PDB file of C-alpha atoms in Angstrom:
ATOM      1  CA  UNK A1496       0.000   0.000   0.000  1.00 64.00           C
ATOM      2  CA  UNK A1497       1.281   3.144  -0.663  1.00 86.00           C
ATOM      3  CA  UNK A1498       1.637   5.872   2.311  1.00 92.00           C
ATOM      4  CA  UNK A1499      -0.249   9.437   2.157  1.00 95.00           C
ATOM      5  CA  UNK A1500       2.759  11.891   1.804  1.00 96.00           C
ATOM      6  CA  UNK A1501       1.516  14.698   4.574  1.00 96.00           C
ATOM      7  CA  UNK A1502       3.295  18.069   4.825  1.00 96.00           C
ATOM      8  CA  UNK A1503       2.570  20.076   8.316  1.00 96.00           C
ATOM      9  CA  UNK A1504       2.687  23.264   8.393  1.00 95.00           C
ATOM     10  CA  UNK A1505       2.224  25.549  11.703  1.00 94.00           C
ATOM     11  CA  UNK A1506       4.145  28.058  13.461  1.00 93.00           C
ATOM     12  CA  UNK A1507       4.480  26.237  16.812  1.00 92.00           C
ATOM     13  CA  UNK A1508       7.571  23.823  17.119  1.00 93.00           C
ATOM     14  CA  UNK A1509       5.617  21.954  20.150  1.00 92.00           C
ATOM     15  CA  UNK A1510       2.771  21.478  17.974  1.00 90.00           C
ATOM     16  CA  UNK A1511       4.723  20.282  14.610  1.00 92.00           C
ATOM     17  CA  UNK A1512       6.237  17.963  17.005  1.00 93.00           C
ATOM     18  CA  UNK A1513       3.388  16.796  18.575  1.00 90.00           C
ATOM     19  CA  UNK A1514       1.503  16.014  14.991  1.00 90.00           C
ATOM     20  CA  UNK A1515       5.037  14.757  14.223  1.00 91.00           C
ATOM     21  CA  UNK A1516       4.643  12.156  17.237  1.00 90.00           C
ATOM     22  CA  UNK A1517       0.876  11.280  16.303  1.00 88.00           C
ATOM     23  CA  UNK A1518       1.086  10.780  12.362  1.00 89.00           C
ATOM     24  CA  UNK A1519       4.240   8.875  12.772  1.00 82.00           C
ATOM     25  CA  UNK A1520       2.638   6.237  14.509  1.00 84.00           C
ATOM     26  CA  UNK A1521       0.161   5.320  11.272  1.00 89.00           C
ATOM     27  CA  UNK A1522       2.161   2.836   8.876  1.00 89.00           C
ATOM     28  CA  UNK A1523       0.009   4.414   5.937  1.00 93.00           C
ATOM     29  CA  UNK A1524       1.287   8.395   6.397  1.00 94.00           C
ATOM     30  CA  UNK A1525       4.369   9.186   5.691  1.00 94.00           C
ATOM     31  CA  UNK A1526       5.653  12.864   6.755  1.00 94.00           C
ATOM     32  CA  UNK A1527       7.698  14.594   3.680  1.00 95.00           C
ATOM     33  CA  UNK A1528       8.061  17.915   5.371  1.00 95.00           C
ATOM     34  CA  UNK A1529       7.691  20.920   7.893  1.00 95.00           C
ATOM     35  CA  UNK A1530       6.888  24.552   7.670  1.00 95.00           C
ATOM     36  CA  UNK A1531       6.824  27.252  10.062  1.00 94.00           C
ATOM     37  CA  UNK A1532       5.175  29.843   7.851  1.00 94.00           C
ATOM     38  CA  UNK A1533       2.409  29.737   5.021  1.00 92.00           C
ATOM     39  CA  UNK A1534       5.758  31.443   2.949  1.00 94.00           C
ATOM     40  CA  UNK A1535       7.587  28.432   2.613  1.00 94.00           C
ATOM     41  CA  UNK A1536       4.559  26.048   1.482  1.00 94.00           C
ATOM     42  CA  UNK A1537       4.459  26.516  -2.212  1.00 93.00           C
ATOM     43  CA  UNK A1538       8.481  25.845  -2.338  1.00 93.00           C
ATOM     44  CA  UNK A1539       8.097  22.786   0.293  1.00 95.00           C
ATOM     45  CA  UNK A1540       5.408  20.921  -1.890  1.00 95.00           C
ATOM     46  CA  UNK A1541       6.729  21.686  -4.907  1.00 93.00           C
ATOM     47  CA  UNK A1542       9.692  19.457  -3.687  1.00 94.00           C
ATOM     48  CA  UNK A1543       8.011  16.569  -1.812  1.00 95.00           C
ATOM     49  CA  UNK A1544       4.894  16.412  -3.979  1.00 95.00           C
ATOM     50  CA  UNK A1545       2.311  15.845  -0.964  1.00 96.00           C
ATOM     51  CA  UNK A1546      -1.125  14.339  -1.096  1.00 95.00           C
ATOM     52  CA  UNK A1547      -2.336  16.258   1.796  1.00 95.00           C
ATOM     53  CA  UNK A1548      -0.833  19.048   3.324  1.00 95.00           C
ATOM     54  CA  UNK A1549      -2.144  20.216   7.722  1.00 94.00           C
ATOM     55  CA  UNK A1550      -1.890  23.718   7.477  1.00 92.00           C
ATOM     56  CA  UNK A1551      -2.291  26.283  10.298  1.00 90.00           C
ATOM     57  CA  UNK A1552      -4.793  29.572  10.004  1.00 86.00           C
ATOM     58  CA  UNK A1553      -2.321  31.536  11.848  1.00 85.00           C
ATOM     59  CA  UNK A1554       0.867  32.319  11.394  1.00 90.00           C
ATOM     60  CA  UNK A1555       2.645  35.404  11.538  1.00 88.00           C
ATOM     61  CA  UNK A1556       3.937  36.005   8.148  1.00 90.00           C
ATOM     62  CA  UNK A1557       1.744  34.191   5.551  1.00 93.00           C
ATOM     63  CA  UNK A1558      -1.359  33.079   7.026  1.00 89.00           C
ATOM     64  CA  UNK A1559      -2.800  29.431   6.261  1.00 89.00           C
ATOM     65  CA  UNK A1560      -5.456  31.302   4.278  1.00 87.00           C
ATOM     66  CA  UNK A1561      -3.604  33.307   1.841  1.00 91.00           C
ATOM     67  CA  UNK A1562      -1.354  29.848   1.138  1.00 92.00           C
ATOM     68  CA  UNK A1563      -4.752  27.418   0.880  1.00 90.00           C
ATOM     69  CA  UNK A1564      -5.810  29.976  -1.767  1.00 87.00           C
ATOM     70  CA  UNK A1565      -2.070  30.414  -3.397  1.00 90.00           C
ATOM     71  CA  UNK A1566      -2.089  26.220  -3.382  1.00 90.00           C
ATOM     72  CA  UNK A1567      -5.452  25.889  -4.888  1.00 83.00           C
ATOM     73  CA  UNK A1568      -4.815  27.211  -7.677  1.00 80.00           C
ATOM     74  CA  UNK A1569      -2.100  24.918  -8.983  1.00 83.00           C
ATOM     75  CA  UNK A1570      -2.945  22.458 -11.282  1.00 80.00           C
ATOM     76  CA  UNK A1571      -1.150  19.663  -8.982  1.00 82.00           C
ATOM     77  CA  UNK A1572      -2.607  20.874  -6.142  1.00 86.00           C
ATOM     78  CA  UNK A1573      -2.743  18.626  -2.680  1.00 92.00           C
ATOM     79  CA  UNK A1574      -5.628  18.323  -0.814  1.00 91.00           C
ATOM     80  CA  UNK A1575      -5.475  20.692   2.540  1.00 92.00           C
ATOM     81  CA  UNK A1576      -6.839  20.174   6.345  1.00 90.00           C
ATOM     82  CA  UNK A1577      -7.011  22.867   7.764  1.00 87.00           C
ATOM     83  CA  UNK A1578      -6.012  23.286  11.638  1.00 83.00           C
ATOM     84  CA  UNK A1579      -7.799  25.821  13.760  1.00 77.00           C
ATOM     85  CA  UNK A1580      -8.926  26.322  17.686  1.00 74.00           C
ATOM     86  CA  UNK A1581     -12.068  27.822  15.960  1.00 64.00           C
ATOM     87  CA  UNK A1582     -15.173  25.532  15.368  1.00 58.00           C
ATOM     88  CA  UNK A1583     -16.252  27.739  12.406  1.00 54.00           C
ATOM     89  CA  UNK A1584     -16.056  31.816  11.628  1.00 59.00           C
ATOM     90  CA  UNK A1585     -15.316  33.888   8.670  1.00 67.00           C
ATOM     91  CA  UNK A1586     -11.960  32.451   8.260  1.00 68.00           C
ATOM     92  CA  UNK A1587     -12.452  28.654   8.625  1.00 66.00           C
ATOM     93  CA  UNK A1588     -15.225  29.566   5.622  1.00 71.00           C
ATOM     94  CA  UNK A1589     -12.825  31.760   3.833  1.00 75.00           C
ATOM     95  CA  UNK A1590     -10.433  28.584   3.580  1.00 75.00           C
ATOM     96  CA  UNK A1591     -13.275  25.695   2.864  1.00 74.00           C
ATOM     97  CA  UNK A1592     -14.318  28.349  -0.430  1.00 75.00           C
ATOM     98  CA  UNK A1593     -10.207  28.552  -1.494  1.00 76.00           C
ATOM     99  CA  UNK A1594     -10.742  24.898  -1.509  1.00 80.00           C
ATOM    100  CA  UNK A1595      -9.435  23.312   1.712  1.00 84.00           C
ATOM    101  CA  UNK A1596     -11.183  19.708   2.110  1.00 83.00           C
ATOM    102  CA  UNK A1597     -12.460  20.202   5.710  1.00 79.00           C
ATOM    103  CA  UNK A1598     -10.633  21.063   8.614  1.00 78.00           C
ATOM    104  CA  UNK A1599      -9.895  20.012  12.131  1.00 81.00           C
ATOM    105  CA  UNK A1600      -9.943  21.352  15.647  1.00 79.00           C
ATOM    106  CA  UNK A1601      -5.935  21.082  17.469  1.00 80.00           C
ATOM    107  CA  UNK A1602      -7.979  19.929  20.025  1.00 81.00           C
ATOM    108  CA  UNK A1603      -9.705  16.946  18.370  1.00 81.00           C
ATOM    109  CA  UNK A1604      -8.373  13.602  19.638  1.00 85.00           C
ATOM    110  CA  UNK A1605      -5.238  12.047  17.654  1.00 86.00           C
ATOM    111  CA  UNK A1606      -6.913   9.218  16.548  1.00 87.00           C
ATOM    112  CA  UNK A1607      -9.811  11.455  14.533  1.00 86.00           C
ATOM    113  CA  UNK A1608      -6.926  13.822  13.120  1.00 88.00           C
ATOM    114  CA  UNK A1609      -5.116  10.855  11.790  1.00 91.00           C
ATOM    115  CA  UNK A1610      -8.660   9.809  10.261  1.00 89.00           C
ATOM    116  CA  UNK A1611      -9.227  13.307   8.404  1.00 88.00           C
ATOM    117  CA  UNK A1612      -6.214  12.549   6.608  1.00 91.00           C
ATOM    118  CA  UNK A1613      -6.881   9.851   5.484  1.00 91.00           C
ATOM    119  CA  UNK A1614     -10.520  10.334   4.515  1.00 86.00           C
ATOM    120  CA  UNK A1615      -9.182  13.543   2.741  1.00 88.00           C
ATOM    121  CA  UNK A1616      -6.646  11.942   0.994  1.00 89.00           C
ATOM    122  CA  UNK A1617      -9.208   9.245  -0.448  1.00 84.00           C
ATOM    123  CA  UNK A1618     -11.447  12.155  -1.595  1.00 78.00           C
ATOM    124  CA  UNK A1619     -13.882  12.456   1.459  1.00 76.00           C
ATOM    125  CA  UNK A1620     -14.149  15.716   2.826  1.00 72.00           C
ATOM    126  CA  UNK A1621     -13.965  16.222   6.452  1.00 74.00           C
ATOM    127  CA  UNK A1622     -16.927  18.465   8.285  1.00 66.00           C
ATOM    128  CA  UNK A1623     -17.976  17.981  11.291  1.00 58.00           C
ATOM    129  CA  UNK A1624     -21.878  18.053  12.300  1.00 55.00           C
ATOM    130  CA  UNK A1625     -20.910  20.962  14.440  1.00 58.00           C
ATOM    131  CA  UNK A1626     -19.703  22.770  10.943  1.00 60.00           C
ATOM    132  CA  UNK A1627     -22.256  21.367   9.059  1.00 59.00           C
ATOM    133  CA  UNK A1628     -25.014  23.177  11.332  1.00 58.00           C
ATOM    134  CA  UNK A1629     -22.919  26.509  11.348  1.00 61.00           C
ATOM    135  CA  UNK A1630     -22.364  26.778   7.578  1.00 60.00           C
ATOM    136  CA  UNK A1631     -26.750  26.164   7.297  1.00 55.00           C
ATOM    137  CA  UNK A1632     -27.218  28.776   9.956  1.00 60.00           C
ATOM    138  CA  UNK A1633     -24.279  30.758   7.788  1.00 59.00           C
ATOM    139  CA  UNK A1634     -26.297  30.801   4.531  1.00 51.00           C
ATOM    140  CA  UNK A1635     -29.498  31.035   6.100  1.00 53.00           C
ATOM    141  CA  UNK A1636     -27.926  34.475   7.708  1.00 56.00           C
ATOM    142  CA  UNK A1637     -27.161  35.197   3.946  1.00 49.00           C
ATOM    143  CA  UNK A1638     -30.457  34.130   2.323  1.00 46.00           C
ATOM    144  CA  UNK A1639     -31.270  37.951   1.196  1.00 47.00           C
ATOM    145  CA  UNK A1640     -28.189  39.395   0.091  1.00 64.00           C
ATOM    146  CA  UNK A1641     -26.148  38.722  -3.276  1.00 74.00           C
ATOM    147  CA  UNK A1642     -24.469  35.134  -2.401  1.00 77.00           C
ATOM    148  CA  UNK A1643     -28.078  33.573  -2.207  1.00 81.00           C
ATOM    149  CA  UNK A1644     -29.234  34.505  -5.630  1.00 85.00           C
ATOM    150  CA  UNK A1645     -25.802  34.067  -6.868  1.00 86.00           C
ATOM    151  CA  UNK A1646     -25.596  30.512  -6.126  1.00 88.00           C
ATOM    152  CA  UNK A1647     -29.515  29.887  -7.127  1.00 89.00           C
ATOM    153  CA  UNK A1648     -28.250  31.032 -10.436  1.00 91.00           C
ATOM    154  CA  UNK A1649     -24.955  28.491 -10.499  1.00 92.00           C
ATOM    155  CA  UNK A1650     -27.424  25.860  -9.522  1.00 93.00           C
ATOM    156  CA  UNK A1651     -29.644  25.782 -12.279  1.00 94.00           C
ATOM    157  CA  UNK A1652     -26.661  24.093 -13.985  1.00 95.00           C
ATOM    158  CA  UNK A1653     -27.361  20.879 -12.659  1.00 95.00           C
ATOM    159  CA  UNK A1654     -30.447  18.476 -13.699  1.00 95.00           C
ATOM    160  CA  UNK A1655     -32.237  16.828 -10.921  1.00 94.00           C
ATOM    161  CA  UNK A1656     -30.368  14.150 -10.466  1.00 95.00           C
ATOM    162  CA  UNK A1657     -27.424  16.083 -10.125  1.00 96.00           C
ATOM    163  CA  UNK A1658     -28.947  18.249  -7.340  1.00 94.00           C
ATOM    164  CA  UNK A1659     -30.072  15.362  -5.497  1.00 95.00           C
ATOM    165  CA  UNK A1660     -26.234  14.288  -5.162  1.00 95.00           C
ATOM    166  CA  UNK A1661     -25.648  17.906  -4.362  1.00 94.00           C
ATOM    167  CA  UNK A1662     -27.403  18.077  -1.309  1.00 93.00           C
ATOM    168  CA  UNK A1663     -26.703  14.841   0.396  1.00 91.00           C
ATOM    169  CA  UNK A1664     -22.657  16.067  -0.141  1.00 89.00           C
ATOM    170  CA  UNK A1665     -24.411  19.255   1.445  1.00 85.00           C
ATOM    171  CA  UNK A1666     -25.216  17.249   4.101  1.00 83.00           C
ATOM    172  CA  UNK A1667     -21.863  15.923   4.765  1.00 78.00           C
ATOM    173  CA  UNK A1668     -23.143  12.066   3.673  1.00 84.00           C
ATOM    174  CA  UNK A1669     -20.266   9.874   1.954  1.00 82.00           C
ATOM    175  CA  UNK A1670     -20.339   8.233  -1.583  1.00 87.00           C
ATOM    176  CA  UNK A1671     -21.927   5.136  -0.050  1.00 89.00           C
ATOM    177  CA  UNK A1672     -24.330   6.640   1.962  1.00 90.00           C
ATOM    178  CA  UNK A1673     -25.589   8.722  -0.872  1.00 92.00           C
ATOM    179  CA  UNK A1674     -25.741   5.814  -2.884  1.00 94.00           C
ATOM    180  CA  UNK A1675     -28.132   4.107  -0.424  1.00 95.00           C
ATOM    181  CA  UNK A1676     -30.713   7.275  -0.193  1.00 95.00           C
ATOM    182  CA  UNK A1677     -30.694   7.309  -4.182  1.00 95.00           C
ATOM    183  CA  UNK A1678     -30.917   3.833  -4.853  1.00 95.00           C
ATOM    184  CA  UNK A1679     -27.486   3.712  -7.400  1.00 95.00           C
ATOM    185  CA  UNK A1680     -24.358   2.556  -6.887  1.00 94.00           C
ATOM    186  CA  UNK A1681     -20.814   4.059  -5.704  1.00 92.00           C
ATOM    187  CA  UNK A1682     -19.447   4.231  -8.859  1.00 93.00           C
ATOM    188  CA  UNK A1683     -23.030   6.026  -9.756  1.00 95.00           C
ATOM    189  CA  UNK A1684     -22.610   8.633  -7.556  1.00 94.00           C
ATOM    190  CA  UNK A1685     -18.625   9.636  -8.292  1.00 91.00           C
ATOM    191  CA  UNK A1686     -19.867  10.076 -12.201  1.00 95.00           C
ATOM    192  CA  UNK A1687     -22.914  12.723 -10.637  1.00 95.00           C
ATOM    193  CA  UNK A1688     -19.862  14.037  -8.146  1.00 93.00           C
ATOM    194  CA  UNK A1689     -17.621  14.609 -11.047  1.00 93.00           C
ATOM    195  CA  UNK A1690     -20.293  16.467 -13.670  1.00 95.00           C
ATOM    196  CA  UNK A1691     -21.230  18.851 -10.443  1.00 95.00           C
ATOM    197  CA  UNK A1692     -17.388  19.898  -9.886  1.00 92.00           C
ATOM    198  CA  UNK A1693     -17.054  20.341 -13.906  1.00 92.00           C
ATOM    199  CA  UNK A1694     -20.712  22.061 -14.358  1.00 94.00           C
ATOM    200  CA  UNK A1695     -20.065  24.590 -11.224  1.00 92.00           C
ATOM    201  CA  UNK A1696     -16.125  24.836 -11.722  1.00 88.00           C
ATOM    202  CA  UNK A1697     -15.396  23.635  -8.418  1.00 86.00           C
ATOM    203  CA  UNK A1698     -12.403  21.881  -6.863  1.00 78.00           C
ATOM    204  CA  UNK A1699     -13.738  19.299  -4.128  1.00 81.00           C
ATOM    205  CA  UNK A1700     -16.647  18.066  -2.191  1.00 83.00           C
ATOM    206  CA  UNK A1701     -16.807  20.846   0.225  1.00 80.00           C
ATOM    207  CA  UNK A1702     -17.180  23.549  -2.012  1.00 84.00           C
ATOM    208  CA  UNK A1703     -20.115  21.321  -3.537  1.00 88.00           C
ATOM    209  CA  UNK A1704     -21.439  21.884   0.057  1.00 85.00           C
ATOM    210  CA  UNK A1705     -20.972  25.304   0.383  1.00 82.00           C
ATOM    211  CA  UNK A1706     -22.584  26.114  -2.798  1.00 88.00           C
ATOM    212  CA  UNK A1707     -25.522  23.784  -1.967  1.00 88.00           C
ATOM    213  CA  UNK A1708     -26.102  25.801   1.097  1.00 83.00           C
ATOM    214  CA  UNK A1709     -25.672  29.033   0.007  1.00 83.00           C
ATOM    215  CA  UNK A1710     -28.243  27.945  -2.486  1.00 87.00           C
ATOM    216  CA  UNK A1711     -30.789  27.099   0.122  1.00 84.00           C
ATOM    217  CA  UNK A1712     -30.684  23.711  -1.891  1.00 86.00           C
ATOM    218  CA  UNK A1713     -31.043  21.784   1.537  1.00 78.00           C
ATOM    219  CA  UNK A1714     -33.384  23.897   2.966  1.00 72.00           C
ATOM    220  CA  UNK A1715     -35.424  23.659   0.054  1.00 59.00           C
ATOM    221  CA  UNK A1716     -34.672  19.541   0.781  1.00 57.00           C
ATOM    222  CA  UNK A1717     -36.365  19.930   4.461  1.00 52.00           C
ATOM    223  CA  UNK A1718     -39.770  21.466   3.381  1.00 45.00           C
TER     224      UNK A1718
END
């Protein structure tokens, strides 16, 4: 089997060490690299080539934010956790829309950080219910302004099928549990997950989420 290559990336020596200490104890992560500052990310991955890079929000020269967004946009692009002591505000938003695949709380228990990378490297993006209920309350807040109509408009994009998928990744289900709502298989589902991300020229799961709940597509699904 080959390892997920994981790059860390936060200020804090004790807590680079720490993640050090917990990733190194799964046989199927390998660690390529360290950074101290959002600054040296771009150079770092460019020479270790890592499937999923933990990255810090704050830092005091380049912030985990800017560097998600300066990531994203490369063609090669890993997938990115981010790490924050925030359940969810402006910022953890800021870097699931630059295209971060979840993120995790330092706080969260070894065992479930080690989990979000894996999930993330196999394509799964990691939100909590916790998140999941803030980013509905977020675009409920939102329903009158610009974003709402915005992303109404995106929407219409997809046939019905497609929003059906939409909304259950909305809802933070995985390939298999969408599957068993819609009555078609895995492979079903990754074709419908693949068409949104090209129709809506998006980069991962969780901005498939975000859109479907700036939409109001899942509180259209409640009534």
């Amino acid at each position: 089997m080959t390892a997920i290559r994981l790059l860390l990336v936060d200020d804090d020596p004790l807590v680079r060490a720490g993640l050090s200490l917990m990733m190194g104890g799964a046989e199927d992560i390998e660690i390529v690299g360290e950074a101290a500052d959002g600054s040296e990310v771009e150079a770092l991955v460019e020479r270790t080539r890592p499937d999923v890079v933990l990255m810090d929000v704050r830092m005091p020269g380049v912030d985990g934010l800017t560097a998600t967004e300066r990531l994203r946009g490369r063609p090669d692009a890993p997938q990115i956790v981010v790490l924050t002591t925030f359940h969810a505000d402006e910022q953890v938003l800021r870097a699931l829309r630059a295209g971060a695949a979840g993120f995790v709380l330092k706080d969260t228990p070894p065992a479930e950080i080690v989990e979000a990378v894996r999930r993330v490297a196999a394509g799964d993006p990691v939100l909590s219910p916790t998140v999941t209920r803030q980013l509905i309350r977020h675009a409920a807040g939102d329903a009158a302004d610009d974003r709402r109509t915005r992303a109404r408009e995106r929407v219409t994009a997809l046939n019905e099928r497609e929003r059906e998928v939409a909304v259950r990744v909305g809802r933070g289900l995985a390939n298999a549990q969408i599957a068993a709502e819609l009555f078609m298989s895995v492979a079903t589902v990754k074709t419908h997950v693949s068409r949104i991300l090209a129709k809506l020229d998006l980069g991962n799961r969780v901005q498939i989420a975000l859109l479907a709940h700036d939409a109001g597509l899942l509180e259209d699904d409640r009534t």
